[in-house]
PDB file of C-alpha atoms in Angstrom:
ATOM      1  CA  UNK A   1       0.066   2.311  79.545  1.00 71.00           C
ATOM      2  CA  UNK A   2      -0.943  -0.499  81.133  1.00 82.00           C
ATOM      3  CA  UNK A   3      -4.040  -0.378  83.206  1.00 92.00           C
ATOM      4  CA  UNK A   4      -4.334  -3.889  84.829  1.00 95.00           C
ATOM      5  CA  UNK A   5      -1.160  -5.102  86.143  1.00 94.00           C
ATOM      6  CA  UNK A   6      -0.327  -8.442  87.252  1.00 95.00           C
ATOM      7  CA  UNK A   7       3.359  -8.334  89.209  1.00 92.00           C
ATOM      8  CA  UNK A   8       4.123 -11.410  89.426  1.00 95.00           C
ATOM      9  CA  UNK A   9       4.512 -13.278  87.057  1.00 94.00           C
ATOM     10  CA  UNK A  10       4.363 -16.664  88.381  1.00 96.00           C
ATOM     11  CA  UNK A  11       3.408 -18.607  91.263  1.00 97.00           C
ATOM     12  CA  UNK A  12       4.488 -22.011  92.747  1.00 98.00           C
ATOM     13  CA  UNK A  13       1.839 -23.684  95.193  1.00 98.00           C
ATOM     14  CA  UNK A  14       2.109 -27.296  96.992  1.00 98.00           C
ATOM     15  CA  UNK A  15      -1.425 -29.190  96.714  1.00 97.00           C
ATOM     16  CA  UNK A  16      -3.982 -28.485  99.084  1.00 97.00           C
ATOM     17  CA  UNK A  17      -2.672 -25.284 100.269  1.00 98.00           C
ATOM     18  CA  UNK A  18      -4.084 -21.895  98.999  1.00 98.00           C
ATOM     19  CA  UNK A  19      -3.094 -19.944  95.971  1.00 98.00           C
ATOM     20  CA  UNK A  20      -3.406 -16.286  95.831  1.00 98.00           C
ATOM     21  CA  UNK A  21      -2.662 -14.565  92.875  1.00 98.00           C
ATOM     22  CA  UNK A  22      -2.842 -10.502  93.228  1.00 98.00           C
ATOM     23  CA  UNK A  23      -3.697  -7.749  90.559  1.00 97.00           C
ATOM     24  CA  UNK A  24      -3.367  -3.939  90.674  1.00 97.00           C
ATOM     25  CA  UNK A  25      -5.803  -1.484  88.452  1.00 97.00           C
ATOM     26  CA  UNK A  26      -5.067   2.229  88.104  1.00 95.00           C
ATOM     27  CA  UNK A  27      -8.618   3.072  86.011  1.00 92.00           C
ATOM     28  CA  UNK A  28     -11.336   3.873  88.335  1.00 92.00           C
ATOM     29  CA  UNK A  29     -13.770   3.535  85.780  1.00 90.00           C
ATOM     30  CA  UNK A  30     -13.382   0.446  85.513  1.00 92.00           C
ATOM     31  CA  UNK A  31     -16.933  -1.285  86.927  1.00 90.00           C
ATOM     32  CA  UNK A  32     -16.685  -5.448  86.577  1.00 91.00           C
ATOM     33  CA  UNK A  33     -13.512  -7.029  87.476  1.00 94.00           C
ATOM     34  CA  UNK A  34     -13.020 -10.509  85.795  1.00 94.00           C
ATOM     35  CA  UNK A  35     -10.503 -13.107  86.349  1.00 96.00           C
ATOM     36  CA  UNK A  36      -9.674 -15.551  83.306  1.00 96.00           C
ATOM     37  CA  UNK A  37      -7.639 -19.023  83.178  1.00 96.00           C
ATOM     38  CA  UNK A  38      -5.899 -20.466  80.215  1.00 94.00           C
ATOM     39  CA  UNK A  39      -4.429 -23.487  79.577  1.00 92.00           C
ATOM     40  CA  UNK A  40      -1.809 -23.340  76.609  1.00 87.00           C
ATOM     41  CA  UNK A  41      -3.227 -23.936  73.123  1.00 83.00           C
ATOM     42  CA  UNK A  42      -6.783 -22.475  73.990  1.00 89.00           C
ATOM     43  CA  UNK A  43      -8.028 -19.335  74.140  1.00 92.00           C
ATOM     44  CA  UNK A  44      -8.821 -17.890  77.646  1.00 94.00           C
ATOM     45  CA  UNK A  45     -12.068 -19.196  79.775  1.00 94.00           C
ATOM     46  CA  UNK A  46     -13.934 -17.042  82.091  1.00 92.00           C
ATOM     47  CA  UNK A  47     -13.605 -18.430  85.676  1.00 95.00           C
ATOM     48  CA  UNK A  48     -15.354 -15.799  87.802  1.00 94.00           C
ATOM     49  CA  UNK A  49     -16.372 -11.984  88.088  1.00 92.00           C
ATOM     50  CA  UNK A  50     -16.962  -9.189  90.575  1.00 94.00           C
ATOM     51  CA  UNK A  51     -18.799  -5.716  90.352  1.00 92.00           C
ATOM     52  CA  UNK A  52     -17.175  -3.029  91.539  1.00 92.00           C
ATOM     53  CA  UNK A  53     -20.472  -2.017  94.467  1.00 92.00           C
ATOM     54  CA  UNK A  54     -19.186  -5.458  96.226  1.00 94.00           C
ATOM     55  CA  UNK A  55     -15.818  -6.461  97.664  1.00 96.00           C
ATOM     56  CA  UNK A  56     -16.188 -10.309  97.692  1.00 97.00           C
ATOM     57  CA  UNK A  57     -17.342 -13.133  95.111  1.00 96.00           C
ATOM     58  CA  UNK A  58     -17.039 -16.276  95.851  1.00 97.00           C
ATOM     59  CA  UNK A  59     -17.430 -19.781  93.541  1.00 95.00           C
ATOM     60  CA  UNK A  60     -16.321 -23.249  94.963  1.00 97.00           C
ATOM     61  CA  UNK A  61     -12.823 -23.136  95.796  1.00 97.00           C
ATOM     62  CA  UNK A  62     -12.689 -19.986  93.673  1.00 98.00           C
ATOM     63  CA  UNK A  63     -13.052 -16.618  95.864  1.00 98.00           C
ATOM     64  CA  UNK A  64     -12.357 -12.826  94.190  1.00 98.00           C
ATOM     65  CA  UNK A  65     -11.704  -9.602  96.598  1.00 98.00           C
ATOM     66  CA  UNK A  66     -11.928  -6.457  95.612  1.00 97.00           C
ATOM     67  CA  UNK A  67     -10.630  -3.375  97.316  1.00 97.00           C
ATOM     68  CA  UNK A  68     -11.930  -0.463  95.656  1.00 96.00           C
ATOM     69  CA  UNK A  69      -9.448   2.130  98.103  1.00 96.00           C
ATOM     70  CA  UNK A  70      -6.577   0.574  97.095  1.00 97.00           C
ATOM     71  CA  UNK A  71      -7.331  -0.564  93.347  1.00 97.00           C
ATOM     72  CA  UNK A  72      -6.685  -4.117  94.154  1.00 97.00           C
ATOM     73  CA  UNK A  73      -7.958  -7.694  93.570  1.00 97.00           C
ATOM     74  CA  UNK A  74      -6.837 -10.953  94.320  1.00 98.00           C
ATOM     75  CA  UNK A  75      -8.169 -14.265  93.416  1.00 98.00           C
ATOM     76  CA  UNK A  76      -7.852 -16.839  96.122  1.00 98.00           C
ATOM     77  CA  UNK A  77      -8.058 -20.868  95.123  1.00 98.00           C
ATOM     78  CA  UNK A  78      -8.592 -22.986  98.044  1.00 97.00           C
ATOM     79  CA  UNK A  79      -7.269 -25.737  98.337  1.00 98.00           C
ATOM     80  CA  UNK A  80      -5.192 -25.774  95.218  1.00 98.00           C
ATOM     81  CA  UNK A  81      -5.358 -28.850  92.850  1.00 98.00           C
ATOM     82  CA  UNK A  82      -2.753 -29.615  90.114  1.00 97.00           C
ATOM     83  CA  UNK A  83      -5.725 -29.356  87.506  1.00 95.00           C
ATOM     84  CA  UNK A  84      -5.280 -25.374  88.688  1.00 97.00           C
ATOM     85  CA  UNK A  85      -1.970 -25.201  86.718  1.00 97.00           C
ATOM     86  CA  UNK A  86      -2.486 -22.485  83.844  1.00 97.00           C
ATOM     87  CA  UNK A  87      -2.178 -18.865  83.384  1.00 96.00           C
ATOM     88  CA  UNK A  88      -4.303 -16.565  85.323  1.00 97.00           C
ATOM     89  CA  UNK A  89      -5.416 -13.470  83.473  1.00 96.00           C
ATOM     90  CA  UNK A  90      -6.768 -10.291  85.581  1.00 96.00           C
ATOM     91  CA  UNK A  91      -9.400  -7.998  83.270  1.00 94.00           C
ATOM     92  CA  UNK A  92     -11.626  -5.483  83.822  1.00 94.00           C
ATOM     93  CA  UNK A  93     -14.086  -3.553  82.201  1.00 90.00           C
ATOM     94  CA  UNK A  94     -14.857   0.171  81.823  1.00 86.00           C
ATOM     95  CA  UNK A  95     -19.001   1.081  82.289  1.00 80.00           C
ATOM     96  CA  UNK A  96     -20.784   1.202  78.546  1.00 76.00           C
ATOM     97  CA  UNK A  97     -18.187  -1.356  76.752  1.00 78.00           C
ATOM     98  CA  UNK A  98     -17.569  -4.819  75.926  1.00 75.00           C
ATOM     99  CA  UNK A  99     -13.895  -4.772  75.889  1.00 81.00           C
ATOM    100  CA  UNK A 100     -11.560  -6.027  78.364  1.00 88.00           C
ATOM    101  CA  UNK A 101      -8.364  -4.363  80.117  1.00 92.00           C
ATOM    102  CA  UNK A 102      -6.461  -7.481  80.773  1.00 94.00           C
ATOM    103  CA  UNK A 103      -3.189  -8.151  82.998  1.00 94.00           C
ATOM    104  CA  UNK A 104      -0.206  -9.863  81.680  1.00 93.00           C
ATOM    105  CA  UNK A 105      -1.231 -13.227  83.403  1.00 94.00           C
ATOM    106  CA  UNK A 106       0.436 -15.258  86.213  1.00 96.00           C
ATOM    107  CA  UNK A 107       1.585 -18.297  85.982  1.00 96.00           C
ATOM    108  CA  UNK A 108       0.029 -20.593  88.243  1.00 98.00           C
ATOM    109  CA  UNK A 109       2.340 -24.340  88.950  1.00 98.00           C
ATOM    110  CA  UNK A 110       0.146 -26.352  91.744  1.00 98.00           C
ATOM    111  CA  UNK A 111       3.086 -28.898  92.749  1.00 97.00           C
ATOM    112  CA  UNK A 112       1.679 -32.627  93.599  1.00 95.00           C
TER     113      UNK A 112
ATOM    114  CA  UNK B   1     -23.574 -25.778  71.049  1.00 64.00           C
ATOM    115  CA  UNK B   2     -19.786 -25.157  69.116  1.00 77.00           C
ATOM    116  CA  UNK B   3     -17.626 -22.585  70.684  1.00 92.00           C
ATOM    117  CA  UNK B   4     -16.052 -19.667  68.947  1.00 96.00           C
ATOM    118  CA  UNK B   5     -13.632 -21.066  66.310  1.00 96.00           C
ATOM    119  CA  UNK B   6     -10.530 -19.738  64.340  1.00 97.00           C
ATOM    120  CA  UNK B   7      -9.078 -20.132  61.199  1.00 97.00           C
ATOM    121  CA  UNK B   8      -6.274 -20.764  60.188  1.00 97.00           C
ATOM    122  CA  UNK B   9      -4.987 -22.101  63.658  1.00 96.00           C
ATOM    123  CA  UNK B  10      -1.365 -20.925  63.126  1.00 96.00           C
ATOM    124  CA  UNK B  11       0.197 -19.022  59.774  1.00 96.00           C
ATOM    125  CA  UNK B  12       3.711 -17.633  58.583  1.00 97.00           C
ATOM    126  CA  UNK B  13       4.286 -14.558  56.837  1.00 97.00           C
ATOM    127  CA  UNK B  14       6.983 -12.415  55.886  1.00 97.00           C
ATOM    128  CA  UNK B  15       7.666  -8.894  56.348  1.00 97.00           C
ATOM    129  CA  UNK B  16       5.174  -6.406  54.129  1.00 97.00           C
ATOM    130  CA  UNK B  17       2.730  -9.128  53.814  1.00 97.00           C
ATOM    131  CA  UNK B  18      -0.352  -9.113  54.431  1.00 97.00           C
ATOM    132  CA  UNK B  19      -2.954 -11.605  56.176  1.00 98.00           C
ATOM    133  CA  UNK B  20      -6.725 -12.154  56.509  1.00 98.00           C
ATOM    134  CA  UNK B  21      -7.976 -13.822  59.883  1.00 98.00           C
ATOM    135  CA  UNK B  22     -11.122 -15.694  60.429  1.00 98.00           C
ATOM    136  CA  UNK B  23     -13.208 -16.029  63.234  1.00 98.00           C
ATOM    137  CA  UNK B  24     -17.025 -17.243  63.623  1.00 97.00           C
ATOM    138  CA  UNK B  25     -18.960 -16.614  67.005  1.00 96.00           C
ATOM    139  CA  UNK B  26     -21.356 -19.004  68.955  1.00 94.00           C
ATOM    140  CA  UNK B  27     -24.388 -18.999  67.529  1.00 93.00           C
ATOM    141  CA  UNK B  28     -26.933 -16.450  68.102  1.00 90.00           C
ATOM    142  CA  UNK B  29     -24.138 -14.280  69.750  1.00 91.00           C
ATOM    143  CA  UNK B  30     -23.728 -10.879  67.804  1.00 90.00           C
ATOM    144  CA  UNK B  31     -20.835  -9.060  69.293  1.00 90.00           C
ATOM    145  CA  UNK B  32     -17.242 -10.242  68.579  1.00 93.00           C
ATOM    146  CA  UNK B  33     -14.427  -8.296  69.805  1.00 93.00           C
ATOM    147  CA  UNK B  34     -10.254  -9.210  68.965  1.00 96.00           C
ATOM    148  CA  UNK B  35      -7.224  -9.445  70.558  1.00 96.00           C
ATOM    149  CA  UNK B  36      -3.851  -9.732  70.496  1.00 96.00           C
ATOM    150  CA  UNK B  37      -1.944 -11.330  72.933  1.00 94.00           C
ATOM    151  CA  UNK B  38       2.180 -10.881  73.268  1.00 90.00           C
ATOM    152  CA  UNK B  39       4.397 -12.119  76.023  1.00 80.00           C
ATOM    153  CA  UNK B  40       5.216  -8.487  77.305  1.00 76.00           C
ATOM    154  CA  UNK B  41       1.841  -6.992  77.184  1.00 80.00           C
ATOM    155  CA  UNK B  42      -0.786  -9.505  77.655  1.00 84.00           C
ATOM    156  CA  UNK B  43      -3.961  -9.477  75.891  1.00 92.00           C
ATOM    157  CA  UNK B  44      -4.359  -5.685  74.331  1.00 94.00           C
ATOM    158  CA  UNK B  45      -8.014  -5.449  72.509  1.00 93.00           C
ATOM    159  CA  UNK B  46      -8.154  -4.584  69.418  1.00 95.00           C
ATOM    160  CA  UNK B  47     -11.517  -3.847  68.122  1.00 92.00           C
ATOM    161  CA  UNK B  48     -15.333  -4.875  68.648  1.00 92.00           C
ATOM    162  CA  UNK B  49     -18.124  -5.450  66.235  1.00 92.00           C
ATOM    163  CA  UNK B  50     -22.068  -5.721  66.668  1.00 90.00           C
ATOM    164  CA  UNK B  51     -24.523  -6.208  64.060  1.00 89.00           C
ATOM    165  CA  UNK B  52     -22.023  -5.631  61.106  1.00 92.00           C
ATOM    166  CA  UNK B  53     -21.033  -2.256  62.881  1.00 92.00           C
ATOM    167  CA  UNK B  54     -17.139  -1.691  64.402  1.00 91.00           C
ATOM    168  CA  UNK B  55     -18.513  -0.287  68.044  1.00 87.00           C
ATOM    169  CA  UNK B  56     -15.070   0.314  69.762  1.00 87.00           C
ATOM    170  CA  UNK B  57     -11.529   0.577  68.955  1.00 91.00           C
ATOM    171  CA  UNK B  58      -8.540   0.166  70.676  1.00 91.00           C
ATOM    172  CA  UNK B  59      -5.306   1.714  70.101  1.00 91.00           C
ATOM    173  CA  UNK B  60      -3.762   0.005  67.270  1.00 95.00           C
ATOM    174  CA  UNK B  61      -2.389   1.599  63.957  1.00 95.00           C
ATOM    175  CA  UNK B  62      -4.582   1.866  61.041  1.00 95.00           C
ATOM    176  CA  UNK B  63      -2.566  -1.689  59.277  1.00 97.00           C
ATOM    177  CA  UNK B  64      -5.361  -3.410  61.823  1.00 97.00           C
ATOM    178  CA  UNK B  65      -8.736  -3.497  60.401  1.00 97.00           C
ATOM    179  CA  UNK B  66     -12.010  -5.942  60.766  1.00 97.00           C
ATOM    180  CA  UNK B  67     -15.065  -6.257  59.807  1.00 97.00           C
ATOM    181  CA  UNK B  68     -18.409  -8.196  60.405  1.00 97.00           C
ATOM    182  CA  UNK B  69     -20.600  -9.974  58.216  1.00 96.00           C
ATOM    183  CA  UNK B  70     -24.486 -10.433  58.335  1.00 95.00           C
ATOM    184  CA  UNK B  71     -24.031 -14.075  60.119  1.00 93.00           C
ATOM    185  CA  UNK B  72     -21.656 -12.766  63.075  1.00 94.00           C
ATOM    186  CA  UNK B  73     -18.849 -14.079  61.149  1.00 97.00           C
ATOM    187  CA  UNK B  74     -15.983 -11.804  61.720  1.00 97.00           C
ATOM    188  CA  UNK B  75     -12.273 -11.115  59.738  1.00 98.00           C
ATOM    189  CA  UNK B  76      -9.593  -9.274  60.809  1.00 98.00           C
ATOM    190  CA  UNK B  77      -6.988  -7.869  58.728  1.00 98.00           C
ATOM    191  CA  UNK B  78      -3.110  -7.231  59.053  1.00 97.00           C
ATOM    192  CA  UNK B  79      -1.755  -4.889  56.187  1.00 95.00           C
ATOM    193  CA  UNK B  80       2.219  -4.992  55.813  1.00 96.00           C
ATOM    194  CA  UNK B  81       3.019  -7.135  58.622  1.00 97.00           C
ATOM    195  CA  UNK B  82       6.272  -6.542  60.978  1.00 97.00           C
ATOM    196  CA  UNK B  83       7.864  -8.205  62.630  1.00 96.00           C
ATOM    197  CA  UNK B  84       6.078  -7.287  66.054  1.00 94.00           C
ATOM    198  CA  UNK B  85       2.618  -8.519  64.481  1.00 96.00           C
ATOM    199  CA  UNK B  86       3.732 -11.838  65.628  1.00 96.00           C
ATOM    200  CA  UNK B  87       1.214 -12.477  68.160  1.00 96.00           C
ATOM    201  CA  UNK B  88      -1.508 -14.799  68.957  1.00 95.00           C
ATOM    202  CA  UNK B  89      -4.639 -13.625  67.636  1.00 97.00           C
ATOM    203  CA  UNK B  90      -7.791 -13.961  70.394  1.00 97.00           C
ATOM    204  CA  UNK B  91     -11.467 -13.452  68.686  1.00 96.00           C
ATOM    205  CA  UNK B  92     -14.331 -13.855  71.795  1.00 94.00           C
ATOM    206  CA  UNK B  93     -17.993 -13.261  71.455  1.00 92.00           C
ATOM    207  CA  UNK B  94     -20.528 -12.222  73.545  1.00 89.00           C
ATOM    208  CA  UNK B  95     -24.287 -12.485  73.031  1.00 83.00           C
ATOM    209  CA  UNK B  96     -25.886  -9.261  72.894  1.00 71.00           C
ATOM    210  CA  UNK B  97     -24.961  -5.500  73.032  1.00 60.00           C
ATOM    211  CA  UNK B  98     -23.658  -3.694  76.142  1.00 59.00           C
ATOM    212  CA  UNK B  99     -24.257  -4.475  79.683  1.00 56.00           C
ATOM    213  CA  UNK B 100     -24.954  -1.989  82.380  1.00 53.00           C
ATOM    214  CA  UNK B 101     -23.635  -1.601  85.579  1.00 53.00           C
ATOM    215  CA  UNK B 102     -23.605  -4.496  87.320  1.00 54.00           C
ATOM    216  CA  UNK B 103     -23.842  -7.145  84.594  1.00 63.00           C
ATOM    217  CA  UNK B 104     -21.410  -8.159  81.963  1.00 71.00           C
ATOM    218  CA  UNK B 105     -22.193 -10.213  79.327  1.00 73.00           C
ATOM    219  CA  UNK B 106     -19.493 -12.782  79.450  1.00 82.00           C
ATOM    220  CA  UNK B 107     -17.231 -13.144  76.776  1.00 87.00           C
ATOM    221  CA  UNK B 108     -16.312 -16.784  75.197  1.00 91.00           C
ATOM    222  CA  UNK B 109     -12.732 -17.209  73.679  1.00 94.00           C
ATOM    223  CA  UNK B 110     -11.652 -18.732  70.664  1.00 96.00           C
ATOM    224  CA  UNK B 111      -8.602 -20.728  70.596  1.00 95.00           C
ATOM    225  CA  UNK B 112      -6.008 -18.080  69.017  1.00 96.00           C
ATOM    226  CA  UNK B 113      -4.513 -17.947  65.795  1.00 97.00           C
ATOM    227  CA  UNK B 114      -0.939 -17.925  66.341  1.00 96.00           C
ATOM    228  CA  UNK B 115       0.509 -15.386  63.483  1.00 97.00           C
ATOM    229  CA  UNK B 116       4.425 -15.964  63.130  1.00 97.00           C
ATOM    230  CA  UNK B 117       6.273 -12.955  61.177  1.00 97.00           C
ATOM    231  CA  UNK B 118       9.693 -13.288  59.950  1.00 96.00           C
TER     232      UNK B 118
END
């Protein structure tokens, strides 16, 4: 059963304009919501991270909502770069463990 | 400082094999956790070790098994491989033990080992 989904599985942005890639969690235990990028041939790389007690991160161009009623996140990259192109993993993280409930990834395309 | 690396870096078996997959953490970071990553299901975990100890499982049959050695270093092991073991492999580590609420101790990834089954 999968307990981080990811619906869509790829995306098709125009440089400059924003990307917003959604995920849907049915565990509310889950306590630390993580979003992860990967490019092919490497292993996934951390790009940014929200607790559950707040409902907006933000990093650069890189922002993460969370909305705790509905079980939702979505990471939004403004303004999207072609450099952005990779997969886009949601995860998340039950309270007292190290492991990671991840998404099936979106594929992000940032057209020039 | 090296990131987490993985060996061998891709590998072909055949059915009712079986294969041994390496994986060495940053260094100084003792937890190292696996997992495997297929097109339809993304990345499932499949285990976790800290300080030579397997601290959580995930729900894969008993043909999975790890273990960790004294330096971090960390195997995992396939027993009679089919044909839906063909996966890439992930290993990540992390530097220390649990995290409470409102921290996470960020995981690192290694680059995969992609494990082909025919």
């Amino acid at each position: 059963d999968q307990q981080v989904k990811q619906n869509s599985p790829s995306l098709s942005v125009q440089e400059g304009r924003i990307s917003i890639l959604n995920c849907d969690y049915t565990n509310s235990m889950f306590d630390y919501f993580l979003w992860y990028k990967k490019y092919p041939a490497e292993g996934p790389t951390f790009l940014i991270s929200i607790s559950s007690i707040k409902d907006k991160n933000e990093d650069g161009r890189f922002t993460v909502f969370l909305n705790k009623s509905a079980k939702h996140l979505s990471l939004h990259i403004v303004p999207s770069q072609p450099g952005d192109s990779a997969v886009y993993f949601c995860a998340a993280r039950v309270t007292g463990a190290n492991n990671l409930f991840f998404g099936t990834g979106t594929r992000l395309t940032v057209i020039p | 400082k090296a990131g987490v690396t993985q060996t061998p870096r891709y590998l072909i078996k055949t059915r009712g094999q079986q294969v041994t997959l390496s994986c060495s953490p940053i260094s100084g970071h003792r937890s190292v956790s696996w997992y495997q990553q297929t097109p339809g299901q993304g990345l499932q975990f499949l285990f976790e070790y800290f300080s030579e100890t397997q601290r959580n499982k995930g729900n894969f049959p008993g043909r999975f098994s790890g273990r960790q050695f004294s330096n971090s270093r960390s195997e995992m092991n396939v027993s009679t491989l089919e044909l839906g073991d063909s996966a890439l492999y992930l290993c990540a580590s992390s530097l220390q033990g649990l995290a409470g609420g409102g921290s996470y101790n960020e995981q690192f990834f290694g680059p995969g080992t992609r494990l082909t089954v025919l």
